[in-house]
Coordinates of N, CA, C and O and ligand atoms in Angstrom, one line a residue:
M1 N -74.8 30.8 78.4 CA -75.0 31.9 79.3 C -76.2 31.5 80.3 O -77.1 30.9 79.9
I2 N -76.0 31.9 81.6 CA -77.0 31.7 82.5 C -77.4 33.1 83.2 O -76.5 33.8 83.5
K3 N -78.6 33.4 83.3 CA -79.0 34.7 83.9 C -78.6 34.7 85.4 O -78.5 33.7 86.0
Q4 N -78.2 36.0 85.7 CA -77.5 36.2 87.0 C -78.2 35.6 88.3 O -77.5 34.9 89.1
E5 N -79.5 35.7 88.3 CA -80.2 35.2 89.5 C -80.0 33.7 89.7 O -79.8 33.1 90.8
L6 N -80.1 32.9 88.5 CA -79.9 31.5 88.5 C -78.4 31.1 88.8 O -78.2 30.2 89.5
L7 N -77.6 31.9 88.1 CA -76.1 31.6 88.2 C -75.8 31.8 89.8 O -75.0 30.9 90.3
D8 N -76.2 32.8 90.4 CA -75.9 33.0 91.8 C -76.4 31.9 92.7 O -75.8 31.4 93.6
A9 N -77.7 31.5 92.4 CA -78.3 30.4 93.1 C -77.6 29.0 92.9 O -77.4 28.3 93.8
M10 N -77.1 28.8 91.7 CA -76.3 27.6 91.4 C -74.9 27.7 92.1 O -74.5 26.6 92.6
N11 N -74.3 28.8 92.1 CA -73.0 28.9 92.8 C -73.2 28.7 94.3 O -72.4 28.0 95.0
D12 N -74.3 29.2 94.9 CA -74.7 29.0 96.3 C -74.8 27.5 96.5 O -74.5 26.9 97.6
Q13 N -75.5 26.8 95.5 CA -75.8 25.4 95.7 C -74.5 24.5 95.7 O -74.5 23.5 96.4
I14 N -73.5 24.9 95.0 CA -72.2 24.2 95.0 C -71.7 24.3 96.5 O -71.3 23.3 97.1
N15 N -71.9 25.5 97.0 CA -71.4 25.6 98.4 C -72.2 24.7 99.4 O -71.6 24.1 100.3
Y16 N -73.5 24.7 99.2 CA -74.4 23.8 100.0 C -74.0 22.4 99.8 O -74.0 21.6 100.8
E17 N -73.7 22.0 98.7 CA -73.4 20.5 98.5 C -72.1 20.2 99.1 O -71.8 19.1 99.6
L18 N -71.1 21.1 98.9 CA -69.8 20.9 99.5 C -69.9 20.9 101.1 O -69.3 20.1 101.7
E19 N -70.7 21.8 101.5 CA -71.0 21.8 103.0 C -71.7 20.5 103.4 O -71.3 20.0 104.5
S20 N -72.6 20.0 102.6 CA -73.2 18.7 102.9 C -72.1 17.6 103.0 O -72.2 16.8 104.0
S21 N -71.2 17.6 102.2 CA -70.1 16.6 102.2 C -69.4 16.8 103.6 O -69.0 15.8 104.3
Y22 N -69.1 18.0 103.9 CA -68.3 18.3 105.2 C -69.2 17.9 106.4 O -68.7 17.3 107.4
I23 N -70.5 18.2 106.3 CA -71.4 17.7 107.5 C -71.4 16.2 107.6 O -71.2 15.7 108.7
Y24 N -71.5 15.5 106.4 CA -71.5 14.0 106.6 C -70.1 13.5 107.1 O -70.1 12.5 107.8
L25 N -69.1 14.2 106.7 CA -67.7 13.7 107.2 C -67.7 13.9 108.7 O -67.1 13.2 109.4
S26 N -68.2 15.1 109.2 CA -68.2 15.3 110.6 C -69.0 14.3 111.3 O -68.7 13.8 112.4
M27 N -70.2 13.9 110.7 CA -71.0 12.8 111.3 C -70.2 11.5 111.2 O -70.3 10.7 112.2
A28 N -69.4 11.2 110.2 CA -68.6 10.0 110.1 C -67.6 10.0 111.2 O -67.3 9.0 111.8
A29 N -67.0 11.2 111.4 CA -66.0 11.2 112.6 C -66.6 11.0 113.9 O -66.0 10.3 114.7
Y30 N -67.9 11.5 114.1 CA -68.5 11.2 115.4 C -68.8 9.8 115.6 O -68.5 9.2 116.6
F31 N -69.3 9.1 114.5 CA -69.6 7.7 114.6 C -68.3 6.9 114.8 O -68.4 5.9 115.6
A32 N -67.3 7.3 114.2 CA -66.0 6.5 114.3 C -65.5 6.7 115.7 O -65.0 5.7 116.3
S33 N -65.7 7.9 116.4 CA -65.3 8.0 117.8 C -66.1 7.2 118.7 O -65.7 6.9 119.8
M34 N -67.3 6.7 118.3 CA -68.2 5.9 119.1 C -68.1 4.4 118.7 O -68.8 3.6 119.2
N35 N -67.1 4.1 117.8 CA -66.9 2.7 117.3 C -68.1 2.2 116.6 O -68.3 1.0 116.6
L36 N -68.9 3.1 116.0 CA -70.1 2.6 115.2 C -69.5 2.7 113.8 O -69.8 3.6 113.0
D37 N -68.7 1.7 113.4 CA -67.9 1.8 112.2 C -68.8 1.7 110.9 O -68.5 2.3 109.9
G38 N -70.0 1.0 111.0 CA -70.9 0.9 109.9 C -71.5 2.2 109.6 O -71.7 2.6 108.4
M39 N -71.9 2.9 110.6 CA -72.5 4.3 110.4 C -71.5 5.2 109.9 O -71.8 6.1 109.0
A40 N -70.3 5.1 110.4 CA -69.2 5.9 110.0 C -69.0 5.7 108.4 O -68.8 6.7 107.7
H41 N -69.0 4.4 108.1 CA -68.8 4.1 106.7 C -69.9 4.7 105.8 O -69.6 5.3 104.7
W42 N -71.1 4.5 106.2 CA -72.3 5.0 105.4 C -72.1 6.5 105.3 O -72.4 7.0 104.1
M43 N -71.7 7.2 106.2 CA -71.5 8.7 106.1 C -70.4 9.1 105.2 O -70.5 10.1 104.5
R44 N -69.3 8.3 105.1 CA -68.3 8.5 104.2 C -68.7 8.4 102.8 O -68.3 9.2 101.9
V45 N -69.6 7.3 102.5 CA -70.1 7.1 101.2 C -71.0 8.3 100.8 O -70.9 8.9 99.7
Q46 N -71.8 8.8 101.8 CA -72.6 9.9 101.6 C -71.8 11.2 101.3 O -72.2 12.0 100.5
A47 N -70.7 11.4 102.0 CA -69.8 12.5 101.8 C -69.3 12.6 100.4 O -69.2 13.6 99.7
H48 N -69.0 11.4 99.8 CA -68.6 11.3 98.5 C -69.7 11.7 97.5 O -69.4 12.4 96.6
E49 N -70.9 11.2 97.8 CA -72.0 11.5 96.9 C -72.2 13.0 96.8 O -72.6 13.6 95.7
E50 N -72.0 13.6 97.9 CA -72.3 15.1 98.0 C -71.3 15.9 97.1 O -71.6 16.9 96.5
I51 N -70.0 15.4 97.1 CA -69.0 16.0 96.2 C -69.5 15.9 94.7 O -69.3 16.7 93.9
I52 N -70.0 14.6 94.4 CA -70.6 14.5 93.0 C -71.7 15.5 92.7 O -71.7 16.1 91.6
H53 N -72.5 15.7 93.7 CA -73.6 16.6 93.5 C -73.0 18.1 93.2 O -73.5 18.8 92.3
A54 N -72.0 18.4 94.0 CA -71.4 19.7 93.8 C -70.8 19.9 92.4 O -71.0 20.9 91.8
M55 N -70.2 18.8 92.0 CA -69.5 18.8 90.7 C -70.5 18.9 89.5 O -70.1 19.3 88.4
K56 N -71.7 18.3 89.8 CA -72.7 18.4 88.7 C -73.0 19.9 88.4 O -73.1 20.4 87.3
F57 N -73.2 20.7 89.5 CA -73.4 22.1 89.3 C -72.2 22.9 88.8 O -72.2 23.7 87.9
F58 N -71.0 22.4 89.3 CA -69.8 23.0 88.9 C -69.6 22.9 87.4 O -69.3 23.9 86.7
D59 N -69.8 21.7 86.9 CA -69.6 21.4 85.4 C -70.6 22.1 84.6 O -70.4 22.6 83.5
H60 N -71.9 22.2 85.1 CA -73.0 22.8 84.3 C -72.6 24.3 84.2 O -72.8 24.8 83.0
I61 N -72.2 24.9 85.2 CA -71.9 26.3 85.1 C -70.8 26.6 84.1 O -70.9 27.4 83.2
I62 N -69.8 25.8 84.1 CA -68.6 25.9 83.2 C -69.1 25.6 81.8 O -68.8 26.4 80.8
D63 N -69.9 24.5 81.6 CA -70.4 24.2 80.3 C -71.3 25.3 79.6 O -71.4 25.4 78.4
R64 N -71.9 26.1 80.5 CA -72.7 27.2 80.0 C -71.9 28.5 79.8 O -72.5 29.5 79.5
G65 N -70.6 28.4 80.0 CA -69.7 29.5 79.7 C -69.6 30.6 80.8 O -69.3 31.7 80.6
E66 N -70.0 30.1 82.0 CA -70.0 31.0 83.2 C -68.9 30.6 84.2 O -68.2 29.6 84.0
K67 N -68.7 31.5 85.2 CA -67.6 31.2 86.1 C -68.2 30.7 87.4 O -69.1 31.2 88.0
V68 N -67.5 29.6 87.9 CA -67.8 29.1 89.2 C -67.1 30.0 90.3 O -66.0 30.4 90.2
I69 N -67.9 30.3 91.3 CA -67.4 31.0 92.5 C -67.5 30.2 93.7 O -68.7 29.9 94.2
L70 N -66.5 29.8 94.2 CA -66.4 29.0 95.4 C -66.4 29.8 96.7 O -65.7 30.8 96.8
K71 N -67.2 29.5 97.7 CA -67.4 30.3 98.9 C -66.9 29.5 100.1 O -66.7 28.3 100.1
D72 N -66.8 30.2 101.2 CA -66.3 29.6 102.5 C -67.3 28.5 102.9 O -68.5 28.6 102.7
V73 N -66.8 27.5 103.6 CA -67.6 26.5 104.2 C -67.6 26.8 105.7 O -66.5 26.8 106.2
K74 N -68.7 26.9 106.3 CA -68.7 27.4 107.7 C -68.3 26.3 108.7 O -68.4 25.1 108.4
Q75 N -67.9 26.7 109.9 CA -67.7 25.7 111.0 C -69.0 25.0 111.3 O -70.0 25.5 111.4
L76 N -68.8 23.6 111.3 CA -70.0 22.8 111.5 C -70.0 22.1 112.8 O -69.0 22.1 113.6
K77 N -71.2 21.6 113.1 CA -71.4 20.8 114.4 C -70.4 19.6 114.3 O -70.2 18.9 113.3
T78 N -69.8 19.3 115.5 CA -68.9 18.2 115.5 C -69.3 17.1 116.6 O -68.6 16.2 116.8
N79 N -70.4 17.5 117.3 CA -70.8 16.5 118.4 C -72.3 16.5 118.5 O -73.0 17.5 118.2
W80 N -72.8 15.3 118.9 CA -74.2 15.2 119.1 C -74.5 14.4 120.3 O -73.5 13.8 120.9
S81 N -75.7 14.5 120.9 CA -76.1 13.9 122.2 C -76.0 12.3 122.1 O -75.7 11.7 123.1
N82 N -76.4 11.8 121.0 CA -76.6 10.4 120.8 C -76.7 10.1 119.3 O -76.9 11.0 118.5
P83 N -76.5 8.8 118.9 CA -76.5 8.4 117.5 C -77.8 8.8 116.8 O -77.8 9.2 115.6
K84 N -78.9 8.7 117.5 CA -80.2 9.0 116.8 C -80.3 10.4 116.4 O -80.8 10.7 115.3
Q85 N -79.7 11.3 117.2 CA -79.8 12.8 116.9 C -79.0 13.0 115.6 O -79.5 13.9 114.8
V86 N -78.0 12.3 115.3 CA -77.3 12.5 114.1 C -78.1 12.2 112.9 O -78.2 12.9 111.9
W87 N -78.8 11.1 113.0 CA -79.7 10.7 111.8 C -80.9 11.6 111.7 O -81.3 11.9 110.6
D88 N -81.4 12.2 112.8 CA -82.4 13.1 112.7 C -82.0 14.4 112.0 O -82.6 15.0 111.1
N89 N -80.8 14.8 112.4 CA -80.2 16.0 111.7 C -79.9 15.7 110.2 O -80.1 16.6 109.4
A90 N -79.5 14.5 109.9 CA -79.2 14.2 108.5 C -80.5 14.3 107.7 O -80.5 14.9 106.6
Y91 N -81.6 13.8 108.2 CA -82.9 13.9 107.5 C -83.3 15.4 107.4 O -83.8 15.8 106.3
E92 N -83.2 16.2 108.5 CA -83.5 17.5 108.4 C -82.7 18.3 107.4 O -83.2 19.1 106.6
H93 N -81.4 17.9 107.3 CA -80.6 18.6 106.4 C -81.0 18.2 104.9 O -81.1 19.1 104.1
E94 N -81.4 17.0 104.7 CA -81.9 16.6 103.3 C -83.2 17.4 103.0 O -83.4 17.7 101.8
Q95 N -84.0 17.6 103.9 CA -85.2 18.3 103.7 C -84.9 19.8 103.3 O -85.5 20.4 102.4
L96 N -83.9 20.4 104.0 CA -83.4 21.7 103.6 C -82.9 21.7 102.1 O -83.2 22.6 101.3
I97 N -82.1 20.8 101.8 CA -81.5 20.7 100.4 C -82.7 20.5 99.4 O -82.7 21.1 98.4
T98 N -83.7 19.7 99.7 CA -84.8 19.5 98.8 C -85.5 20.9 98.5 O -85.8 21.3 97.4
S99 N -85.7 21.7 99.6 CA -86.3 23.0 99.4 C -85.4 23.9 98.6 O -85.9 24.7 97.8
R100 N -84.1 23.8 98.7 CA -83.2 24.6 97.9 C -83.3 24.2 96.4 O -83.2 25.0 95.5
I101 N -83.3 22.9 96.2 CA -83.4 22.4 94.8 C -84.7 22.8 94.2 O -84.8 23.3 93.0
N102 N -85.8 22.8 94.9 CA -87.1 23.2 94.4 C -87.1 24.7 94.1 O -87.6 25.1 93.1
N103 N -86.4 25.5 94.9 CA -86.2 26.9 94.7 C -85.4 27.1 93.4 O -85.8 28.0 92.5
L104 N -84.4 26.4 93.2 CA -83.6 26.5 91.9 C -84.5 26.2 90.7 O -84.4 26.9 89.7
M105 N -85.3 25.2 90.8 CA -86.2 24.8 89.7 C -87.2 26.0 89.5 O -87.5 26.3 88.3
S106 N -87.7 26.6 90.5 CA -88.6 27.7 90.4 C -88.0 28.9 89.6 O -88.5 29.5 88.7
I107 N -86.7 29.2 90.0 CA -86.0 30.2 89.3 C -85.8 29.9 87.8 O -86.0 30.7 87.0
A108 N -85.4 28.7 87.6 CA -85.0 28.3 86.2 C -86.3 28.4 85.4 O -86.3 28.9 84.2
R109 N -87.4 28.0 85.9 CA -88.7 28.1 85.1 C -89.1 29.6 84.9 O -89.6 29.9 83.8
K110 N -88.9 30.4 86.0 CA -89.3 31.8 85.9 C -88.5 32.4 84.7 O -89.0 33.2 84.0
L111 N -87.2 32.1 84.7 CA -86.3 32.7 83.7 C -86.3 31.9 82.4 O -85.5 32.3 81.5
Q112 N -87.1 30.9 82.3 CA -87.2 30.1 81.1 C -85.8 29.5 80.7 O -85.5 29.6 79.5
D113 N -85.1 29.1 81.7 CA -83.8 28.4 81.4 C -84.0 26.9 81.2 O -83.8 26.1 82.1
F114 N -84.5 26.6 80.0 CA -84.9 25.2 79.7 C -83.6 24.3 79.7 O -83.7 23.1 80.0
T115 N -82.4 24.8 79.5 CA -81.2 24.1 79.5 C -80.9 23.6 80.8 O -80.2 22.4 81.0
S116 N -81.2 24.3 81.9 CA -80.9 23.8 83.3 C -82.0 22.9 83.8 O -81.7 22.2 84.8
E117 N -83.1 22.8 83.1 CA -84.2 22.0 83.7 C -83.8 20.4 83.9 O -84.1 19.9 84.9
P118 N -83.2 19.8 82.8 CA -82.8 18.4 83.0 C -81.9 18.2 84.2 O -82.1 17.2 85.0
L119 N -80.9 19.1 84.4 CA -80.0 18.9 85.6 C -80.8 19.0 86.9 O -80.7 18.2 87.8
L120 N -81.7 20.1 86.9 CA -82.5 20.3 88.2 C -83.5 19.2 88.4 O -83.7 18.8 89.5
Q121 N -84.0 18.6 87.3 CA -85.0 17.5 87.5 C -84.2 16.3 88.0 O -84.8 15.5 88.8
W122 N -83.0 16.1 87.6 CA -82.2 15.0 88.2 C -82.1 15.2 89.7 O -82.3 14.2 90.5
F123 N -81.8 16.4 90.1 CA -81.7 16.7 91.5 C -83.1 16.5 92.3 O -83.1 16.0 93.4
V124 N -84.1 16.9 91.6 CA -85.5 16.8 92.2 C -85.7 15.3 92.5 O -86.1 14.8 93.6
N125 N -85.4 14.4 91.5 CA -85.5 13.0 91.7 C -84.6 12.4 92.7 O -84.9 11.6 93.6
E126 N -83.4 12.9 92.7 CA -82.4 12.4 93.7 C -82.7 12.7 95.1 O -82.5 11.9 96.0
Q127 N -83.4 13.9 95.3 CA -83.8 14.2 96.7 C -84.8 13.2 97.3 O -84.9 13.1 98.5
I128 N -85.6 12.6 96.4 CA -86.5 11.6 97.0 C -85.7 10.5 97.7 O -86.0 10.2 98.9
E129 N -84.6 10.1 97.1 CA -83.8 9.0 97.6 C -83.1 9.5 98.8 O -82.9 8.8 99.8
E130 N -82.6 10.8 98.7 CA -81.8 11.3 99.8 C -82.6 11.4 101.1 O -82.2 11.2 102.2
E131 N -83.9 11.9 100.9 CA -84.8 12.0 102.1 C -85.2 10.6 102.6 O -85.2 10.4 103.8
V132 N -85.5 9.7 101.7 CA -86.0 8.4 102.2 C -84.9 7.6 102.9 O -85.2 7.0 104.0
N133 N -83.7 7.7 102.4 CA -82.6 7.0 103.1 C -82.4 7.5 104.5 O -82.4 6.7 105.5
T134 N -82.3 8.8 104.8 CA -82.0 9.3 106.1 C -83.3 9.2 107.0 O -83.2 8.9 108.1
S135 N -84.4 9.4 106.3 CA -85.7 9.3 107.2 C -85.8 7.9 107.7 O -86.2 7.6 108.9
K136 N -85.6 6.9 106.8 CA -85.8 5.5 107.2 C -84.8 5.1 108.3 O -85.2 4.5 109.3
I137 N -83.6 5.5 108.2 CA -82.6 5.1 109.3 C -83.0 5.8 110.6 O -82.9 5.3 111.7
S138 N -83.5 7.1 110.4 CA -83.9 7.8 111.7 C -85.0 7.1 112.3 O -85.0 7.0 113.6
Q139 N -86.0 6.7 111.5 CA -87.2 5.9 112.1 C -86.7 4.6 112.7 O -87.2 4.1 113.7
Q140 N -85.8 3.9 112.1 CA -85.2 2.6 112.7 C -84.5 2.9 114.0 O -84.6 2.1 114.9
M141 N -83.8 4.0 114.1 CA -83.1 4.4 115.3 C -84.2 4.6 116.4 O -83.9 4.3 117.6
A142 N -85.4 5.2 116.1 CA -86.4 5.4 117.1 C -86.9 4.1 117.5 O -87.3 3.9 118.7
L143 N -87.0 3.1 116.7 CA -87.5 1.7 117.1 C -86.5 1.1 118.0 O -86.9 0.4 118.9
I144 N -85.2 1.3 117.7 CA -84.2 0.6 118.5 C -84.1 1.1 119.9 O -83.8 0.3 120.8
K145 N -84.3 2.4 120.0 CA -84.2 3.1 121.4 C -82.9 2.7 122.1 O -81.8 2.9 121.6
E146 N -83.0 2.0 123.2 CA -81.7 1.7 124.0 C -81.3 0.3 123.8 O -80.4 -0.2 124.5
D147 N -81.8 -0.3 122.8 CA -81.5 -1.8 122.4 C -80.2 -1.8 121.7 O -80.1 -1.6 120.5
S148 N -79.1 -2.2 122.5 CA -77.7 -2.1 121.9 C -77.6 -3.2 120.8 O -76.9 -3.0 119.8
Q149 N -78.3 -4.4 121.0 CA -78.2 -5.4 119.9 C -78.8 -4.9 118.6 O -78.2 -5.1 117.5
G150 N -79.9 -4.1 118.7 CA -80.5 -3.6 117.5 C -79.6 -2.6 116.8 O -79.5 -2.5 115.6
L151 N -79.0 -1.8 117.7 CA -78.0 -0.7 117.2 C -76.8 -1.4 116.4 O -76.5 -0.9 115.3
F152 N -76.3 -2.4 116.9 CA -75.2 -3.1 116.3 C -75.6 -3.8 115.0 O -74.9 -3.9 114.1
M153 N -76.9 -4.3 115.0 CA -77.3 -4.9 113.8 C -77.5 -3.9 112.6 O -77.1 -4.2 111.5
L154 N -78.1 -2.7 113.0 CA -78.3 -1.7 112.0 C -76.9 -1.2 111.6 O -76.6 -0.9 110.4
D155 N -76.0 -1.1 112.5 CA -74.6 -0.6 112.2 C -74.0 -1.6 111.1 O -73.3 -1.1 110.2
A156 N -74.2 -2.8 111.4 CA -73.5 -3.8 110.5 C -74.2 -3.8 109.1 O -73.5 -3.9 108.1
Q157 N -75.5 -3.5 109.1 CA -76.2 -3.3 107.8 C -75.7 -2.1 107.0 O -75.5 -2.1 105.8
L158 N -75.5 -1.0 107.7 CA -75.0 0.2 107.0 C -73.6 0.1 106.5 O -73.2 0.8 105.6
A159 N -72.9 -0.9 107.1 CA -71.5 -1.1 106.6 C -71.4 -1.6 105.2 O -70.3 -1.6 104.6
T160 N -72.5 -2.1 104.7 CA -72.5 -2.8 103.4 C -72.7 -1.8 102.3 O -72.7 -2.2 101.1
R161 N -72.9 -0.5 102.5 CA -73.1 0.4 101.4 C -71.8 0.6 100.6 O -70.8 0.7 101.2
S162 N -72.0 0.6 99.3 CA -70.8 0.6 98.4 C -70.4 2.0 98.1 O -71.1 2.9 97.8
F163 N -69.1 2.1 98.0 CA -68.5 3.4 97.5 C -68.5 3.4 96.0 O -68.4 2.3 95.4
P164 N -68.6 4.5 95.3 CA -68.3 4.5 93.9 C -66.9 4.1 93.7 O -66.0 4.3 94.5
A165 N -66.6 3.5 92.5 CA -65.3 2.9 92.3 C -64.3 4.0 92.4 O -64.3 5.1 91.9
G166 N -63.2 3.6 93.1 CA -62.0 4.5 93.2 C -62.2 5.7 94.1 O -61.4 6.6 94.0
S167 N -63.2 5.7 94.9 CA -63.5 6.8 95.8 C -62.4 7.1 96.7 O -61.9 6.2 97.4
C168 N -62.0 8.4 96.9 CA -60.9 8.7 97.8 C -61.4 8.7 99.2 O -60.7 9.0 100.1
F169 N -62.8 8.6 99.4 CA -63.3 8.5 100.7 C -63.2 7.0 101.2 O -63.6 6.7 102.4
D170 N -62.9 6.1 100.3 CA -62.8 4.7 100.6 C -61.4 4.4 101.2 O -60.5 4.5 100.4
P171 N -61.3 4.1 102.4 CA -59.9 3.9 103.0 C -59.2 2.7 102.3 O -58.0 2.6 102.4
T172 N -60.0 1.8 101.7 CA -59.2 0.6 101.0 C -58.7 1.1 99.7 O -58.0 0.3 99.0
A173 N -59.1 2.2 99.2 CA -58.7 2.6 97.8 C -57.4 3.3 97.7 O -56.9 3.7 96.7
Y174 N -56.8 3.6 98.9 CA -55.5 4.3 98.9 C -54.7 3.7 100.0 O -55.2 3.0 100.9
N175 N -53.4 3.8 99.8 CA -52.4 3.2 100.8 C -51.6 4.4 101.4 O -50.9 5.1 100.7
V176 N -51.9 4.7 102.7 CA -51.3 5.9 103.3 C -49.8 5.8 103.4 O -49.1 6.8 103.6
A177 N -49.3 4.5 103.1 CA -47.8 4.4 103.2 C -47.2 4.9 102.0 O -45.9 5.2 101.9
N178 N -47.9 5.1 100.9 CA -47.4 5.6 99.6 C -47.3 7.1 99.5 O -48.2 7.8 100.0
Ligands
LIG1 FE1 -76.8 16.6 97.7 FE2 -77.8 14.9 100.0 O1 -78.1 16.3 98.8

């Protein structure tokens, strides 16, 4: 059993994590439209990670004998002024998610829900990486400015990020002809 305030906040967080996946897919589509294939790839991997985050809350709620409530995902931004703005937005988004995770931890502690704390601590730790990844790329984009050679070098570097095994976000993992 999970007390209602925390259950509601966790169901909201599932929505935020799924929305995060949708946001990163939208960013992947933008980069693909600009032929920045490495950045598009990085965003697809990130979109997969966000589904995993959503499913961690999904399973926790079910394991605790409660019901998952899925909510609408709102219409998202589909265009940006330039590639750097995308990375700035990604970093801002991760800061928002960090504040939401911290709020979940506060509620869990207030309600003395010790069973939820290990899950939430995992997310507290994960958000360090989520922020550092997007912040670092955003700062690298600031250094690159209008240097197209630097942009393509960073794009090539971001193309090396690995998908989790068998990810349906990995275009090499499925054959559209089948
Ligand atoms: Fe699930 Fe990127 O935070």
